[in-house]
Structure formats: C-alpha cells, structure tokens
PDB file of C-alpha atoms in Angstrom:
ATOM      1  CA  UNK A 225       0.000   0.000   0.000  1.00  0.00           C
ATOM      2  CA  UNK A 226       2.811   2.406   0.859  1.00  0.00           C
ATOM      3  CA  UNK A 227       4.276   2.239  -2.662  1.00  0.00           C
ATOM      4  CA  UNK A 228       0.975   3.262  -4.237  1.00  0.00           C
ATOM      5  CA  UNK A 229       0.426   5.999  -1.693  1.00  0.00           C
ATOM      6  CA  UNK A 230       3.828   7.454  -2.532  1.00  0.00           C
ATOM      7  CA  UNK A 231       3.057   7.369  -6.261  1.00  0.00           C
ATOM      8  CA  UNK A 232      -0.281   9.095  -5.741  1.00  0.00           C
ATOM      9  CA  UNK A 233       1.216  11.708  -3.438  1.00  0.00           C
ATOM     10  CA  UNK A 234       3.965  12.406  -5.953  1.00  0.00           C
ATOM     11  CA  UNK A 235       1.571  12.733  -8.891  1.00  0.00           C
ATOM     12  CA  UNK A 236      -0.859  14.922  -6.975  1.00  0.00           C
ATOM     13  CA  UNK A 237       1.957  17.308  -6.087  1.00  0.00           C
ATOM     14  CA  UNK A 238       3.130  17.744  -9.686  1.00  0.00           C
ATOM     15  CA  UNK A 239       1.965  20.174 -12.333  1.00  0.00           C
ATOM     16  CA  UNK A 240       4.087  20.188 -15.464  1.00  0.00           C
ATOM     17  CA  UNK A 241       3.088  20.025 -19.154  1.00  0.00           C
ATOM     18  CA  UNK A 242       5.324  16.995 -19.700  1.00  0.00           C
ATOM     19  CA  UNK A 243       4.227  14.907 -16.708  1.00  0.00           C
ATOM     20  CA  UNK A 244       1.050  12.796 -16.689  1.00  0.00           C
ATOM     21  CA  UNK A 245      -1.800  14.476 -14.833  1.00  0.00           C
ATOM     22  CA  UNK A 246      -3.791  12.536 -12.267  1.00  0.00           C
ATOM     23  CA  UNK A 247      -7.508  13.300 -12.571  1.00  0.00           C
ATOM     24  CA  UNK A 248      -8.898  11.553  -9.510  1.00  0.00           C
ATOM     25  CA  UNK A 249      -8.386   8.770  -6.969  1.00  0.00           C
ATOM     26  CA  UNK A 250     -11.030   6.474  -5.517  1.00  0.00           C
ATOM     27  CA  UNK A 251     -10.230   4.463  -2.400  1.00  0.00           C
ATOM     28  CA  UNK A 252     -12.000   1.351  -1.112  1.00  0.00           C
ATOM     29  CA  UNK A 253     -11.831  -0.450   2.221  1.00  0.00           C
ATOM     30  CA  UNK A 254      -9.643  -3.554   2.260  1.00  0.00           C
ATOM     31  CA  UNK A 255      -7.482  -3.850  -0.857  1.00  0.00           C
ATOM     32  CA  UNK A 256      -5.646  -1.502  -3.108  1.00  0.00           C
ATOM     33  CA  UNK A 257      -5.644  -1.613  -6.893  1.00  0.00           C
ATOM     34  CA  UNK A 258      -4.304   1.038  -9.238  1.00  0.00           C
ATOM     35  CA  UNK A 259      -6.055   1.319 -12.595  1.00  0.00           C
ATOM     36  CA  UNK A 260      -4.995   3.892 -15.138  1.00  0.00           C
ATOM     37  CA  UNK A 261      -8.101   4.337 -17.265  1.00  0.00           C
ATOM     38  CA  UNK A 262      -7.433   6.487 -20.316  1.00  0.00           C
ATOM     39  CA  UNK A 263     -10.649   7.164 -22.223  1.00  0.00           C
ATOM     40  CA  UNK A 264     -11.111   9.748 -24.989  1.00  0.00           C
ATOM     41  CA  UNK A 265     -13.750  12.389 -24.543  1.00  0.00           C
ATOM     42  CA  UNK A 266     -17.172  11.640 -26.027  1.00  0.00           C
ATOM     43  CA  UNK A 267     -16.563   7.885 -25.954  1.00  0.00           C
ATOM     44  CA  UNK A 268     -18.592   5.487 -23.815  1.00  0.00           C
ATOM     45  CA  UNK A 269     -16.802   4.701 -20.572  1.00  0.00           C
ATOM     46  CA  UNK A 270     -16.360   1.008 -19.884  1.00  0.00           C
ATOM     47  CA  UNK A 271     -17.434   0.106 -16.357  1.00  0.00           C
ATOM     48  CA  UNK A 272     -14.960  -1.721 -14.132  1.00  0.00           C
ATOM     49  CA  UNK A 273     -16.232  -3.699 -11.172  1.00  0.00           C
ATOM     50  CA  UNK A 274     -13.380  -3.959  -8.673  1.00  0.00           C
ATOM     51  CA  UNK A 275     -14.414  -4.086  -5.055  1.00  0.00           C
ATOM     52  CA  UNK A 276     -12.045  -3.021  -2.307  1.00  0.00           C
ATOM     53  CA  UNK A 277      -9.699  -1.199  -4.619  1.00  0.00           C
ATOM     54  CA  UNK A 278      -8.016   2.113  -5.279  1.00  0.00           C
ATOM     55  CA  UNK A 279      -8.654   3.619  -8.689  1.00  0.00           C
ATOM     56  CA  UNK A 280      -6.277   6.200 -10.108  1.00  0.00           C
ATOM     57  CA  UNK A 281      -7.619   8.009 -13.183  1.00  0.00           C
ATOM     58  CA  UNK A 282      -5.183   9.950 -15.366  1.00  0.00           C
ATOM     59  CA  UNK A 283      -5.530  12.076 -18.462  1.00  0.00           C
ATOM     60  CA  UNK A 284      -5.931  10.395 -21.848  1.00  0.00           C
ATOM     61  CA  UNK A 285      -2.713   9.860 -23.821  1.00  0.00           C
ATOM     62  CA  UNK A 286      -3.881   9.049 -27.340  1.00  0.00           C
ATOM     63  CA  UNK A 287      -0.466   8.841 -28.987  1.00  0.00           C
ATOM     64  CA  UNK A 288       0.739   5.708 -27.216  1.00  0.00           C
ATOM     65  CA  UNK A 289       4.361   5.027 -26.309  1.00  0.00           C
ATOM     66  CA  UNK A 290       7.088   7.297 -27.611  1.00  0.00           C
ATOM     67  CA  UNK A 291       9.095   4.264 -28.722  1.00  0.00           C
ATOM     68  CA  UNK A 292       6.284   3.008 -30.952  1.00  0.00           C
ATOM     69  CA  UNK A 293       5.851   6.473 -32.438  1.00  0.00           C
ATOM     70  CA  UNK A 294       9.516   6.707 -33.386  1.00  0.00           C
ATOM     71  CA  UNK A 295       9.617   3.201 -34.847  1.00  0.00           C
ATOM     72  CA  UNK A 296       6.390   3.689 -36.801  1.00  0.00           C
ATOM     73  CA  UNK A 297       7.750   6.924 -38.240  1.00  0.00           C
ATOM     74  CA  UNK A 298      10.780   5.057 -39.558  1.00  0.00           C
ATOM     75  CA  UNK A 299      12.984   8.149 -39.525  1.00  0.00           C
ATOM     76  CA  UNK A 300      13.344  11.015 -37.106  1.00  0.00           C
ATOM     77  CA  UNK A 301      15.207  14.236 -37.735  1.00  0.00           C
ATOM     78  CA  UNK A 302      17.607  15.502 -35.115  1.00  0.00           C
ATOM     79  CA  UNK A 303      15.435  18.610 -34.815  1.00  0.00           C
ATOM     80  CA  UNK A 304      12.362  16.553 -33.929  1.00  0.00           C
ATOM     81  CA  UNK A 305      14.384  14.331 -31.597  1.00  0.00           C
ATOM     82  CA  UNK A 306      15.748  17.453 -29.930  1.00  0.00           C
ATOM     83  CA  UNK A 307      12.223  18.785 -29.400  1.00  0.00           C
ATOM     84  CA  UNK A 308      11.200  15.509 -27.758  1.00  0.00           C
ATOM     85  CA  UNK A 309      14.310  15.374 -25.573  1.00  0.00           C
ATOM     86  CA  UNK A 310      13.815  18.986 -24.516  1.00  0.00           C
ATOM     87  CA  UNK A 311      10.346  18.144 -23.180  1.00  0.00           C
ATOM     88  CA  UNK A 312      11.581  15.084 -21.284  1.00  0.00           C
ATOM     89  CA  UNK A 313      14.547  16.967 -19.850  1.00  0.00           C
ATOM     90  CA  UNK A 314      12.327  19.842 -18.759  1.00  0.00           C
ATOM     91  CA  UNK A 315      10.130  17.398 -16.842  1.00  0.00           C
ATOM     92  CA  UNK A 316      13.145  15.697 -15.246  1.00  0.00           C
ATOM     93  CA  UNK A 317      14.565  19.078 -14.198  1.00  0.00           C
ATOM     94  CA  UNK A 318      11.189  19.899 -12.640  1.00  0.00           C
ATOM     95  CA  UNK A 319      11.195  16.617 -10.715  1.00  0.00           C
ATOM     96  CA  UNK A 320      14.758  16.970  -9.487  1.00  0.00           C
ATOM     97  CA  UNK A 321      14.155  20.557  -8.363  1.00  0.00           C
ATOM     98  CA  UNK A 322      11.415  19.163  -6.134  1.00  0.00           C
ATOM     99  CA  UNK A 323      13.543  16.368  -4.742  1.00  0.00           C
ATOM    100  CA  UNK A 324      11.930  13.589  -6.787  1.00  0.00           C
ATOM    101  CA  UNK A 325      13.922  10.852  -8.521  1.00  0.00           C
ATOM    102  CA  UNK A 326      11.930   8.802 -11.068  1.00  0.00           C
ATOM    103  CA  UNK A 327      14.210   5.725 -11.319  1.00  0.00           C
ATOM    104  CA  UNK A 328      12.434   4.121 -14.268  1.00  0.00           C
ATOM    105  CA  UNK A 329      12.784   6.451 -17.223  1.00  0.00           C
ATOM    106  CA  UNK A 330      12.514   4.510 -20.486  1.00  0.00           C
ATOM    107  CA  UNK A 331      10.633   4.852 -23.794  1.00  0.00           C
ATOM    108  CA  UNK A 332       7.772   2.705 -22.472  1.00  0.00           C
ATOM    109  CA  UNK A 333       7.218   5.275 -19.710  1.00  0.00           C
ATOM    110  CA  UNK A 334       7.018   8.195 -22.121  1.00  0.00           C
ATOM    111  CA  UNK A 335       3.630   8.761 -23.738  1.00  0.00           C
ATOM    112  CA  UNK A 336       2.343  11.089 -26.442  1.00  0.00           C
ATOM    113  CA  UNK A 337      -0.822  13.154 -26.130  1.00  0.00           C
ATOM    114  CA  UNK A 338      -1.802  12.300 -29.726  1.00  0.00           C
ATOM    115  CA  UNK A 339      -0.465  10.620 -32.866  1.00  0.00           C
ATOM    116  CA  UNK A 340       0.009  13.899 -34.714  1.00  0.00           C
ATOM    117  CA  UNK A 341       3.394  15.479 -35.267  1.00  0.00           C
ATOM    118  CA  UNK A 342       4.262  17.969 -32.599  1.00  0.00           C
ATOM    119  CA  UNK A 343       2.298  16.128 -29.906  1.00  0.00           C
ATOM    120  CA  UNK A 344       3.489  16.635 -26.352  1.00  0.00           C
ATOM    121  CA  UNK A 345       5.520  13.958 -24.576  1.00  0.00           C
ATOM    122  CA  UNK A 346       4.746  13.127 -20.945  1.00  0.00           C
ATOM    123  CA  UNK A 347       6.457  11.020 -18.292  1.00  0.00           C
ATOM    124  CA  UNK A 348       4.245   8.353 -16.724  1.00  0.00           C
ATOM    125  CA  UNK A 349       4.533   5.578 -14.104  1.00  0.00           C
ATOM    126  CA  UNK A 350       5.882   6.980 -10.848  1.00  0.00           C
ATOM    127  CA  UNK A 351       5.708   3.627  -9.073  1.00  0.00           C
ATOM    128  CA  UNK A 352       9.462   3.658  -8.369  1.00  0.00           C
ATOM    129  CA  UNK A 353       9.725   7.390  -7.682  1.00  0.00           C
ATOM    130  CA  UNK A 354      11.350   8.483  -4.456  1.00  0.00           C
ATOM    131  CA  UNK A 355      11.734  11.730  -2.553  1.00  0.00           C
ATOM    132  CA  UNK A 356      15.432  12.486  -2.289  1.00  0.00           C
ATOM    133  CA  UNK A 357      17.333  15.606  -1.270  1.00  0.00           C
ATOM    134  CA  UNK A 358      19.748  16.925  -3.865  1.00  0.00           C
ATOM    135  CA  UNK A 359      22.855  15.728  -2.004  1.00  0.00           C
ATOM    136  CA  UNK A 360      21.351  12.497  -0.674  1.00  0.00           C
ATOM    137  CA  UNK A 361      21.777   8.996  -2.039  1.00  0.00           C
ATOM    138  CA  UNK A 362      19.803   5.775  -1.963  1.00  0.00           C
ATOM    139  CA  UNK A 363      20.755   2.163  -2.690  1.00  0.00           C
ATOM    140  CA  UNK A 364      17.583   0.305  -3.722  1.00  0.00           C
ATOM    141  CA  UNK A 365      18.173  -1.814  -6.832  1.00  0.00           C
ATOM    142  CA  UNK A 366      15.197  -0.786  -8.956  1.00  0.00           C
ATOM    143  CA  UNK A 367      14.444   0.051 -12.566  1.00  0.00           C
ATOM    144  CA  UNK A 368      14.779  -1.525 -15.989  1.00  0.00           C
ATOM    145  CA  UNK A 369      17.983  -3.282 -16.997  1.00  0.00           C
ATOM    146  CA  UNK A 370      19.415  -1.592 -20.047  1.00  0.00           C
ATOM    147  CA  UNK A 371      18.602   1.827 -18.583  1.00  0.00           C
ATOM    148  CA  UNK A 372      20.344   1.367 -15.226  1.00  0.00           C
ATOM    149  CA  UNK A 373      23.348   3.573 -14.491  1.00  0.00           C
ATOM    150  CA  UNK A 374      26.716   1.880 -13.773  1.00  0.00           C
ATOM    151  CA  UNK A 375      26.554   2.767 -10.083  1.00  0.00           C
ATOM    152  CA  UNK A 376      23.222   0.952  -9.807  1.00  0.00           C
ATOM    153  CA  UNK A 377      24.583  -2.141 -11.545  1.00  0.00           C
ATOM    154  CA  UNK A 378      27.478  -2.127  -9.102  1.00  0.00           C
ATOM    155  CA  UNK A 379      24.979  -1.973  -6.209  1.00  0.00           C
ATOM    156  CA  UNK A 380      26.440   1.333  -5.058  1.00  0.00           C
ATOM    157  CA  UNK A 381      24.523   4.190  -3.459  1.00  0.00           C
ATOM    158  CA  UNK A 382      23.237   6.549  -6.138  1.00  0.00           C
ATOM    159  CA  UNK A 383      21.703   9.980  -6.548  1.00  0.00           C
ATOM    160  CA  UNK A 384      19.333  11.727  -8.945  1.00  0.00           C
ATOM    161  CA  UNK A 385      22.010  11.432 -11.614  1.00  0.00           C
ATOM    162  CA  UNK A 386      20.753   7.921 -12.446  1.00  0.00           C
ATOM    163  CA  UNK A 387      17.791   9.600 -14.153  1.00  0.00           C
ATOM    164  CA  UNK A 388      20.231  11.480 -16.362  1.00  0.00           C
ATOM    165  CA  UNK A 389      21.942   8.235 -17.392  1.00  0.00           C
ATOM    166  CA  UNK A 390      18.540   6.809 -18.324  1.00  0.00           C
ATOM    167  CA  UNK A 391      17.821   9.989 -20.287  1.00  0.00           C
ATOM    168  CA  UNK A 392      21.071   9.443 -22.172  1.00  0.00           C
ATOM    169  CA  UNK A 393      19.969   5.913 -23.076  1.00  0.00           C
ATOM    170  CA  UNK A 394      16.643   7.306 -24.318  1.00  0.00           C
ATOM    171  CA  UNK A 395      18.419   9.901 -26.467  1.00  0.00           C
ATOM    172  CA  UNK A 396      20.642   7.163 -27.893  1.00  0.00           C
ATOM    173  CA  UNK A 397      17.624   4.991 -28.709  1.00  0.00           C
ATOM    174  CA  UNK A 398      15.891   7.919 -30.435  1.00  0.00           C
ATOM    175  CA  UNK A 399      18.937   8.711 -32.544  1.00  0.00           C
ATOM    176  CA  UNK A 400      20.464   5.273 -33.151  1.00  0.00           C
ATOM    177  CA  UNK A 401      17.523   2.887 -32.862  1.00  0.00           C
ATOM    178  CA  UNK A 402      19.157   0.544 -30.346  1.00  0.00           C
ATOM    179  CA  UNK A 403      20.600   0.325 -26.851  1.00  0.00           C
ATOM    180  CA  UNK A 404      24.256   1.379 -26.596  1.00  0.00           C
ATOM    181  CA  UNK A 405      25.786  -1.096 -24.142  1.00  0.00           C
ATOM    182  CA  UNK A 406      26.227  -4.818 -23.607  1.00  0.00           C
ATOM    183  CA  UNK A 407      24.538  -6.213 -20.536  1.00  0.00           C
ATOM    184  CA  UNK A 408      26.213  -8.967 -18.531  1.00  0.00           C
ATOM    185  CA  UNK A 409      23.576  -9.078 -15.825  1.00  0.00           C
ATOM    186  CA  UNK A 410      25.179  -6.264 -13.868  1.00  0.00           C
ATOM    187  CA  UNK A 411      28.323  -8.204 -12.923  1.00  0.00           C
ATOM    188  CA  UNK A 412      30.663  -5.241 -13.028  1.00  0.00           C
ATOM    189  CA  UNK A 413      33.292  -5.516 -10.333  1.00  0.00           C
ATOM    190  CA  UNK A 414      34.836  -2.060 -10.144  1.00  0.00           C
ATOM    191  CA  UNK A 415      35.072   1.419 -11.623  1.00  0.00           C
ATOM    192  CA  UNK A 416      37.793   0.444 -14.095  1.00  0.00           C
ATOM    193  CA  UNK A 417      35.734  -2.458 -15.379  1.00  0.00           C
ATOM    194  CA  UNK A 418      32.674  -0.228 -15.552  1.00  0.00           C
ATOM    195  CA  UNK A 419      34.505   2.326 -17.668  1.00  0.00           C
ATOM    196  CA  UNK A 420      35.659  -0.389 -20.059  1.00  0.00           C
ATOM    197  CA  UNK A 421      32.198  -1.923 -20.165  1.00  0.00           C
ATOM    198  CA  UNK A 422      30.433   1.344 -20.812  1.00  0.00           C
ATOM    199  CA  UNK A 423      32.802   2.738 -23.418  1.00  0.00           C
ATOM    200  CA  UNK A 424      30.374   4.736 -25.572  1.00  0.00           C
ATOM    201  CA  UNK A 425      30.377   3.817 -29.236  1.00  0.00           C
ATOM    202  CA  UNK A 426      28.069   4.531 -32.145  1.00  0.00           C
ATOM    203  CA  UNK A 427      26.850   1.980 -34.704  1.00  0.00           C
ATOM    204  CA  UNK A 428      27.966   2.453 -38.295  1.00  0.00           C
ATOM    205  CA  UNK A 429      24.482   3.481 -39.418  1.00  0.00           C
ATOM    206  CA  UNK A 430      24.644   6.444 -37.020  1.00  0.00           C
ATOM    207  CA  UNK A 431      27.845   7.859 -38.507  1.00  0.00           C
ATOM    208  CA  UNK A 432      25.911  10.899 -39.703  1.00  0.00           C
ATOM    209  CA  UNK A 433      24.995  12.044 -36.210  1.00  0.00           C
ATOM    210  CA  UNK A 434      26.010  15.611 -35.485  1.00  0.00           C
ATOM    211  CA  UNK A 435      28.935  16.252 -33.158  1.00  0.00           C
ATOM    212  CA  UNK A 436      26.571  18.241 -30.967  1.00  0.00           C
ATOM    213  CA  UNK A 437      24.352  15.187 -30.447  1.00  0.00           C
ATOM    214  CA  UNK A 438      27.369  13.008 -29.697  1.00  0.00           C
ATOM    215  CA  UNK A 439      28.651  15.556 -27.191  1.00  0.00           C
ATOM    216  CA  UNK A 440      25.323  15.509 -25.354  1.00  0.00           C
ATOM    217  CA  UNK A 441      25.366  11.713 -25.238  1.00  0.00           C
ATOM    218  CA  UNK A 442      28.912  11.599 -23.890  1.00  0.00           C
ATOM    219  CA  UNK A 443      27.950  13.969 -21.083  1.00  0.00           C
ATOM    220  CA  UNK A 444      24.783  12.073 -20.203  1.00  0.00           C
ATOM    221  CA  UNK A 445      26.363   8.616 -20.483  1.00  0.00           C
ATOM    222  CA  UNK A 446      29.280   9.522 -18.242  1.00  0.00           C
ATOM    223  CA  UNK A 447      30.291   6.645 -15.968  1.00  0.00           C
ATOM    224  CA  UNK A 448      31.416   8.998 -13.202  1.00  0.00           C
ATOM    225  CA  UNK A 449      28.108  10.230 -11.799  1.00  0.00           C
ATOM    226  CA  UNK A 450      29.764  13.326 -10.312  1.00  0.00           C
ATOM    227  CA  UNK A 451      30.727  14.458 -13.829  1.00  0.00           C
ATOM    228  CA  UNK A 452      27.448  13.464 -15.477  1.00  0.00           C
ATOM    229  CA  UNK A 453      25.215  16.238 -16.775  1.00  0.00           C
ATOM    230  CA  UNK A 454      22.484  17.470 -14.474  1.00  0.00           C
ATOM    231  CA  UNK A 455      19.038  18.134 -15.923  1.00  0.00           C
ATOM    232  CA  UNK A 456      19.715  21.874 -15.927  1.00  0.00           C
ATOM    233  CA  UNK A 457      23.008  21.374 -17.763  1.00  0.00           C
ATOM    234  CA  UNK A 458      21.296  19.170 -20.335  1.00  0.00           C
ATOM    235  CA  UNK A 459      18.570  21.776 -20.859  1.00  0.00           C
ATOM    236  CA  UNK A 460      21.245  24.360 -21.641  1.00  0.00           C
ATOM    237  CA  UNK A 461      23.104  22.141 -24.124  1.00  0.00           C
ATOM    238  CA  UNK A 462      23.053  23.549 -27.698  1.00  0.00           C
ATOM    239  CA  UNK A 463      21.625  20.344 -29.152  1.00  0.00           C
ATOM    240  CA  UNK A 464      18.714  20.385 -26.693  1.00  0.00           C
ATOM    241  CA  UNK A 465      18.015  24.096 -27.126  1.00  0.00           C
ATOM    242  CA  UNK A 466      18.146  23.705 -30.893  1.00  0.00           C
ATOM    243  CA  UNK A 467      21.029  26.121 -31.352  1.00  0.00           C
ATOM    244  CA  UNK A 468      23.238  23.411 -32.878  1.00  0.00           C
ATOM    245  CA  UNK A 469      20.739  20.849 -34.072  1.00  0.00           C
ATOM    246  CA  UNK A 470      20.870  19.992 -37.785  1.00  0.00           C
ATOM    247  CA  UNK A 471      17.590  19.255 -39.521  1.00  0.00           C
ATOM    248  CA  UNK A 472      18.694  15.951 -41.004  1.00  0.00           C
ATOM    249  CA  UNK A 473      17.199  12.487 -40.768  1.00  0.00           C
ATOM    250  CA  UNK A 474      18.629   9.252 -39.469  1.00  0.00           C
ATOM    251  CA  UNK A 475      19.861   6.841 -42.122  1.00  0.00           C
ATOM    252  CA  UNK A 476      18.462   3.582 -40.813  1.00  0.00           C
ATOM    253  CA  UNK A 477      14.673   3.340 -41.126  1.00  0.00           C
ATOM    254  CA  UNK A 478      14.863  -0.383 -41.945  1.00  0.00           C
ATOM    255  CA  UNK A 479      16.720  -1.094 -38.721  1.00  0.00           C
ATOM    256  CA  UNK A 480      14.146   0.806 -36.701  1.00  0.00           C
ATOM    257  CA  UNK A 481      11.389  -1.217 -38.339  1.00  0.00           C
ATOM    258  CA  UNK A 482      13.215  -4.429 -37.491  1.00  0.00           C
ATOM    259  CA  UNK A 483      13.090  -3.422 -33.825  1.00  0.00           C
ATOM    260  CA  UNK A 484       9.362  -2.877 -34.164  1.00  0.00           C
ATOM    261  CA  UNK A 485       8.926  -6.300 -35.752  1.00  0.00           C
ATOM    262  CA  UNK A 486      10.933  -7.951 -32.979  1.00  0.00           C
ATOM    263  CA  UNK A 487       8.926  -6.120 -30.350  1.00  0.00           C
ATOM    264  CA  UNK A 488       5.658  -7.261 -31.889  1.00  0.00           C
ATOM    265  CA  UNK A 489       6.733 -10.844 -32.599  1.00  0.00           C
ATOM    266  CA  UNK A 490       8.233 -11.393 -29.157  1.00  0.00           C
ATOM    267  CA  UNK A 491       5.915  -8.960 -27.346  1.00  0.00           C
ATOM    268  CA  UNK A 492       9.157  -7.516 -26.024  1.00  0.00           C
ATOM    269  CA  UNK A 493       9.645 -10.758 -24.023  1.00  0.00           C
ATOM    270  CA  UNK A 494      12.288  -9.014 -21.977  1.00  0.00           C
ATOM    271  CA  UNK A 495      14.611  -8.411 -24.955  1.00  0.00           C
ATOM    272  CA  UNK A 496      15.729  -5.442 -27.042  1.00  0.00           C
ATOM    273  CA  UNK A 497      18.572  -5.051 -29.578  1.00  0.00           C
ATOM    274  CA  UNK A 498      21.691  -3.083 -28.672  1.00  0.00           C
ATOM    275  CA  UNK A 499      24.509  -1.562 -30.692  1.00  0.00           C
ATOM    276  CA  UNK A 500      26.449  -4.755 -31.448  1.00  0.00           C
ATOM    277  CA  UNK A 501      23.392  -6.583 -32.759  1.00  0.00           C
ATOM    278  CA  UNK A 502      22.722  -8.822 -29.751  1.00  0.00           C
ATOM    279  CA  UNK A 503      19.901  -8.403 -27.261  1.00  0.00           C
ATOM    280  CA  UNK A 504      19.639  -7.256 -23.668  1.00  0.00           C
ATOM    281  CA  UNK A 505      16.932  -7.653 -21.086  1.00  0.00           C
ATOM    282  CA  UNK A 506      14.300  -5.007 -20.460  1.00  0.00           C
ATOM    283  CA  UNK A 507      11.083  -5.105 -18.485  1.00  0.00           C
ATOM    284  CA  UNK A 508       7.834  -5.779 -20.291  1.00  0.00           C
ATOM    285  CA  UNK A 509       5.944  -2.530 -20.819  1.00  0.00           C
ATOM    286  CA  UNK A 510       2.294  -2.149 -19.894  1.00  0.00           C
ATOM    287  CA  UNK A 511      -0.268  -1.338 -22.557  1.00  0.00           C
ATOM    288  CA  UNK A 512      -0.695   2.291 -23.581  1.00  0.00           C
ATOM    289  CA  UNK A 513      -4.262   2.586 -22.324  1.00  0.00           C
ATOM    290  CA  UNK A 514      -4.800   0.567 -19.161  1.00  0.00           C
ATOM    291  CA  UNK A 515      -2.412  -0.873 -16.613  1.00  0.00           C
ATOM    292  CA  UNK A 516      -3.495  -2.601 -13.424  1.00  0.00           C
ATOM    293  CA  UNK A 517      -1.592  -3.390 -10.246  1.00  0.00           C
ATOM    294  CA  UNK A 518      -3.090  -4.874  -7.090  1.00  0.00           C
ATOM    295  CA  UNK A 519      -1.692  -5.340  -3.617  1.00  0.00           C
ATOM    296  CA  UNK A 520      -3.374  -6.523  -0.437  1.00  0.00           C
ATOM    297  CA  UNK A 521      -2.882  -4.543   2.727  1.00  0.00           C
TER     298      UNK A 521
END
C-alpha cells in the first residue's frame, strides 16, 4: 500500500506540461488496486467492477508510447528528436528541483498526447519514484535493466544522476535505434571495469549524427556520476536548445522497423537489440491505455 500511496502523493503534487496528470483517486476499504483508465472524450466509458480497490484516473494519452511512435515513423530528424528530448529533460529538471527521482525512465514510460506530429511527450509511471534531497543517495536496486546507471549495476549508493543516465539511453535509442551497451547481468566488479564496459560507441548506421548530439550523449552517459550532466546542464546544451541541431534524418529506417517487428513478434519478451546486434533484457511494458496493479494490505 505504501508504494501506491507514494506514487499518488507524488503525482498529486506535480503540475508540469510533460508529466502525466492525475484526474482523480477512488479508495475502497480492504485492498488496493491502481487502474490507469485512459478514455477519450465523447466515448462510452467502460465500467470496471473492482471491489475493495483504489482507482487512479489519469488524463488520456492518445499517442501511445514514444518508442512506438519513433519506430512507426521510420525516420526522425535531429530537430524533432531534440524537441522531444527537450520536453523530457524539462520534466526531469522539474522533478529533481522538487527532490523527486523517477528511477524508471525509459521509452515505455514516455507517452504522447496524440499521434500527430508535434504532440506533447509526458512522463508516466511513478511507481518507483522516491523523494530524495539533492545531495542524498539511496541504494535500492530498482528500474529496468538496459537503462540502469553503472553505479546501480554495481549496487552502489546513487543519486538523482541515475535519471540522467537513463535519459542518455533514451536519447541514444531515439537517434540510433538501439541500446548502446552490452549487458552482462550487472556483474561489473569495479570502476575500471565499468569504464571499459560502458565505453560509448556509435553503430555504423549512425555515422551521420552531429557532433553536438554526440557531445550531449557523452555527457549524459558519463560513468562517473559526479561528472554526469544534471538536468539543468542538459537543458542548456546547444543540441537540446536547438542552437546546434541539424535538420537531417537518421539513415536507418529499416533497422528501426526491425526493432518494431521484434517487439511485436516477441511482445518484447524481456529483450531489445543493442549496438552490437545482440539483445539485452528489459522489463515488459504495460499497454498504452490501461495498466493494473493490485496489492493486499
């Protein structure tokens, strides 16, 4: 129950254009169940009969997951990717300024308000969010493998900077169409090994990426968390602001479509391609319209 209460309290305290808005909460007597019911206006509302449950109703996000949008588009210009990243980074900066660490940023937890170009992107799913002072650290091993920062994989205490690592992975996925690093199940013994393991490289099909985009990625995917970009630093980066963002498209639409085909055929099944062509584990995403979690008191 405590986990759901924290998520509700966090969402109710937030008001940002790029963070999902909670419409209402309904609490029952003996059990707790969270149901995100996203229903377009003017459509008949399906009735759910769940006794002894907590219902959380959020705004409708008609565009589905950001990842699916990018894959379905086939190509994405750096300008459009920059616009998307700017929205996500703005929301993360807002969270961090209020002492909130998300801990599960990934494309499946980024939703679009509609399927049209220029739709807003919003962060969802605050089930792993935690209140944390700027200089504090925590050690809980949570999140989605493939988006976990090196310090988390090494079971070290970590700060809000883990969200910035996850943001870097998201930027890489948007621009390159794959995850950047191998995953050995988190068996990284020390800092030296971590640096070797997480040596940032770009696939051959991403050779046309601008130097500005690569510079942003290097600063977000910095193994040393003390040198990693903060959200405010990322917001000020020329690629994010658009000052040095070329309006050119990625060169690998077929590869992006292959990811979509694998996702559909395997229903994600805990796998996603990375830069060397193999696969790494990720958590299964919930559907874009309704997700349900139940926990007895």
